[in-house]
Amino acid sequence: DAGVTQSPTHLIKTRGQQVTLRCSPKSGHDTVSWYQQALGQGPQFIFQYYEEEERQRGNFPDRFSGHQFPNYSSELNVNALLLGDSALYLCASSSTPLYEQYFGPGTRLTVT
Amino acid sequence: SQELEQSPQSLIVQEGKNLTINCTSSKTLYGLYWYKQKYGEGLIFLMMLQKGGEEKSHEKITAKLDEKKQQSSLHITASQPSHAGIYLCGATTPGYALNFGKGTSLLVTP
């Protein structure tokens, strides 16, 4: 049974560019949440998608946007990258929005 | 907003020793998760606690949620090098987000 998968593993972008990160949820899960984890910090909630809609959003600017597809996979898009966007981006899936969340391995984004 | 404080921030223990990590919330906890993270990797789900006084164990790791539901502890018995990593507590919020502490870094020496 495949767990949560994320791609790519690592990414290096230049300030001002745009990036798309991808997530496939654990089999049987229909809810995807995205978190940003800066070095030495706990993960910070970005947003959650359920039934292809954004259900809740954390304190992140509109440069951060997402999408969920009919097969429950999800994308996180970040526009106009800033140096401060450098972090580990984690995707988590659950069987419903309120159930326990299982995390993927993350995508390490470096903005230069 | 809810703040989660973990203590200690870091811990170095000798293999075979017991240890405890604490997670204290500024507000009542309605659901508390414990995760383990290897450096720079994803989070591994350990346990979820929901009821005051609840205690769960998995292998040599035991987690408790206190009666007043504002603190949780994670206890590791007879630590092993495989226990090394960052332990994170996360609290459910009104809604769907998990709010995390900054983590406790654990190193187990031979």
PDB file of N, CA and C in Angstrom, chain B residues 4 11 13 24 27-28 30 32-33 42 46 60-61 63-64 77 86 90-92 98 100 105-106 108-110:
ATOM      1  N   LEU B   4       1.857  25.935  21.144  1.00  0.00           N
ATOM      2  CA  LEU B   4       2.342  24.669  21.686  1.00  0.00           C
ATOM      3  C   LEU B   4       3.818  24.809  22.012  1.00  0.00           C
ATOM      4  N   LEU B  11      17.739  16.933  23.393  1.00  0.00           N
ATOM      5  CA  LEU B  11      17.999  15.929  24.409  1.00  0.00           C
ATOM      6  C   LEU B  11      19.059  14.955  23.893  1.00  0.00           C
ATOM      7  N   VAL B  13      20.714  11.411  25.185  1.00  0.00           N
ATOM      8  CA  VAL B  13      20.641  10.368  26.201  1.00  0.00           C
ATOM      9  C   VAL B  13      21.503   9.194  25.783  1.00  0.00           C
ATOM     10  N   THR B  24       3.145  21.397  25.987  1.00  0.00           N
ATOM     11  CA  THR B  24       2.190  22.180  26.763  1.00  0.00           C
ATOM     12  C   THR B  24       1.465  23.164  25.860  1.00  0.00           C
ATOM     13  N   LYS B  27      -4.000  26.510  25.283  1.00  0.00           N
ATOM     14  CA  LYS B  27      -5.451  26.323  25.326  1.00  0.00           C
ATOM     15  C   LYS B  27      -5.761  24.839  25.501  1.00  0.00           C
ATOM     16  N   THR B  28      -7.009  24.551  25.829  1.00  0.00           N
ATOM     17  CA  THR B  28      -7.427  23.149  25.986  1.00  0.00           C
ATOM     18  C   THR B  28      -7.182  22.367  24.708  1.00  0.00           C
ATOM     19  N   TYR B  30      -7.997  19.403  22.223  1.00  0.00           N
ATOM     20  CA  TYR B  30      -9.108  18.526  21.840  1.00  0.00           C
ATOM     21  C   TYR B  30      -8.630  17.305  21.087  1.00  0.00           C
ATOM     22  N   LEU B  32      -4.516  15.568  20.205  1.00  0.00           N
ATOM     23  CA  LEU B  32      -3.082  15.792  20.236  1.00  0.00           C
ATOM     24  C   LEU B  32      -2.393  14.656  19.497  1.00  0.00           C
ATOM     25  N   TYR B  33      -1.551  15.036  18.530  1.00  0.00           N
ATOM     26  CA  TYR B  33      -0.813  14.062  17.741  1.00  0.00           C
ATOM     27  C   TYR B  33       0.666  14.116  18.120  1.00  0.00           C
ATOM     28  N   GLY B  42       9.980  13.486   5.942  1.00  0.00           N
ATOM     29  CA  GLY B  42       8.582  13.625   6.317  1.00  0.00           C
ATOM     30  C   GLY B  42       8.318  13.184   7.745  1.00  0.00           C
ATOM     31  N   LEU B  46       2.915   8.706  15.067  1.00  0.00           N
ATOM     32  CA  LEU B  46       3.139   7.825  16.209  1.00  0.00           C
ATOM     33  C   LEU B  46       1.823   7.499  16.910  1.00  0.00           C
ATOM     34  N   LYS B  60       8.074   0.789  22.539  1.00  0.00           N
ATOM     35  CA  LYS B  60       8.638   1.332  23.779  1.00  0.00           C
ATOM     36  C   LYS B  60       8.268   2.797  24.000  1.00  0.00           C
ATOM     37  N   ILE B  61       7.271   3.277  23.265  1.00  0.00           N
ATOM     38  CA  ILE B  61       6.867   4.677  23.357  1.00  0.00           C
ATOM     39  C   ILE B  61       5.463   4.772  23.930  1.00  0.00           C
ATOM     40  N   ALA B  63       2.468   7.633  25.247  1.00  0.00           N
ATOM     41  CA  ALA B  63       2.034   9.022  25.259  1.00  0.00           C
ATOM     42  C   ALA B  63       0.802   9.163  26.140  1.00  0.00           C
ATOM     43  N   LYS B  64       0.747  10.285  26.880  1.00  0.00           N
ATOM     44  CA  LYS B  64      -0.379  10.545  27.769  1.00  0.00           C
ATOM     45  C   LYS B  64      -0.923  11.947  27.522  1.00  0.00           C
ATOM     46  N   THR B  77      11.017   4.311  26.735  1.00  0.00           N
ATOM     47  CA  THR B  77      11.673   3.398  27.671  1.00  0.00           C
ATOM     48  C   THR B  77      12.840   2.695  26.976  1.00  0.00           C
ATOM     49  N   ILE B  86      13.539  13.982  15.457  1.00  0.00           N
ATOM     50  CA  ILE B  86      12.819  15.127  16.012  1.00  0.00           C
ATOM     51  C   ILE B  86      11.395  14.688  16.317  1.00  0.00           C
ATOM     52  N   GLY B  90       1.422  17.910  17.703  1.00  0.00           N
ATOM     53  CA  GLY B  90       0.528  18.716  16.885  1.00  0.00           C
ATOM     54  C   GLY B  90      -0.866  18.657  17.475  1.00  0.00           C
ATOM     55  N   ALA B  91      -1.520  19.809  17.530  1.00  0.00           N
ATOM     56  CA  ALA B  91      -2.857  19.877  18.118  1.00  0.00           C
ATOM     57  C   ALA B  91      -3.882  20.197  17.050  1.00  0.00           C
ATOM     58  N   THR B  92      -5.024  19.541  17.148  1.00  0.00           N
ATOM     59  CA  THR B  92      -6.099  19.881  16.220  1.00  0.00           C
ATOM     60  C   THR B  92      -6.689  21.217  16.629  1.00  0.00           C
ATOM     61  N   LEU B  98      -3.575  21.264  11.590  1.00  0.00           N
ATOM     62  CA  LEU B  98      -2.805  20.852  12.753  1.00  0.00           C
ATOM     63  C   LEU B  98      -1.848  21.984  13.091  1.00  0.00           C
ATOM     64  N   PHE B 100       1.495  22.886  15.168  1.00  0.00           N
ATOM     65  CA  PHE B 100       2.628  22.135  15.695  1.00  0.00           C
ATOM     66  C   PHE B 100       3.490  22.945  16.642  1.00  0.00           C
ATOM     67  N   SER B 105      14.554  17.671  19.587  1.00  0.00           N
ATOM     68  CA  SER B 105      15.561  16.886  18.892  1.00  0.00           C
ATOM     69  C   SER B 105      16.175  15.887  19.865  1.00  0.00           C
ATOM     70  N   LEU B 106      16.134  14.607  19.502  1.00  0.00           N
ATOM     71  CA  LEU B 106      16.646  13.547  20.366  1.00  0.00           C
ATOM     72  C   LEU B 106      17.834  12.856  19.710  1.00  0.00           C
ATOM     73  N   VAL B 108      20.535   9.704  20.585  1.00  0.00           N
ATOM     74  CA  VAL B 108      20.824   8.585  21.475  1.00  0.00           C
ATOM     75  C   VAL B 108      22.250   8.115  21.210  1.00  0.00           C
ATOM     76  N   THR B 109      23.074   8.182  22.225  1.00  0.00           N
ATOM     77  CA  THR B 109      24.488   7.814  22.056  1.00  0.00           C
ATOM     78  C   THR B 109      24.730   6.378  22.513  1.00  0.00           C
ATOM     79  N   PRO B 110      25.716   5.707  21.924  1.00  0.00           N
ATOM     80  CA  PRO B 110      26.005   4.312  22.293  1.00  0.00           C
ATOM     81  C   PRO B 110      26.503   4.211  23.719  1.00  0.00           C
TER      82      PRO B 110
END
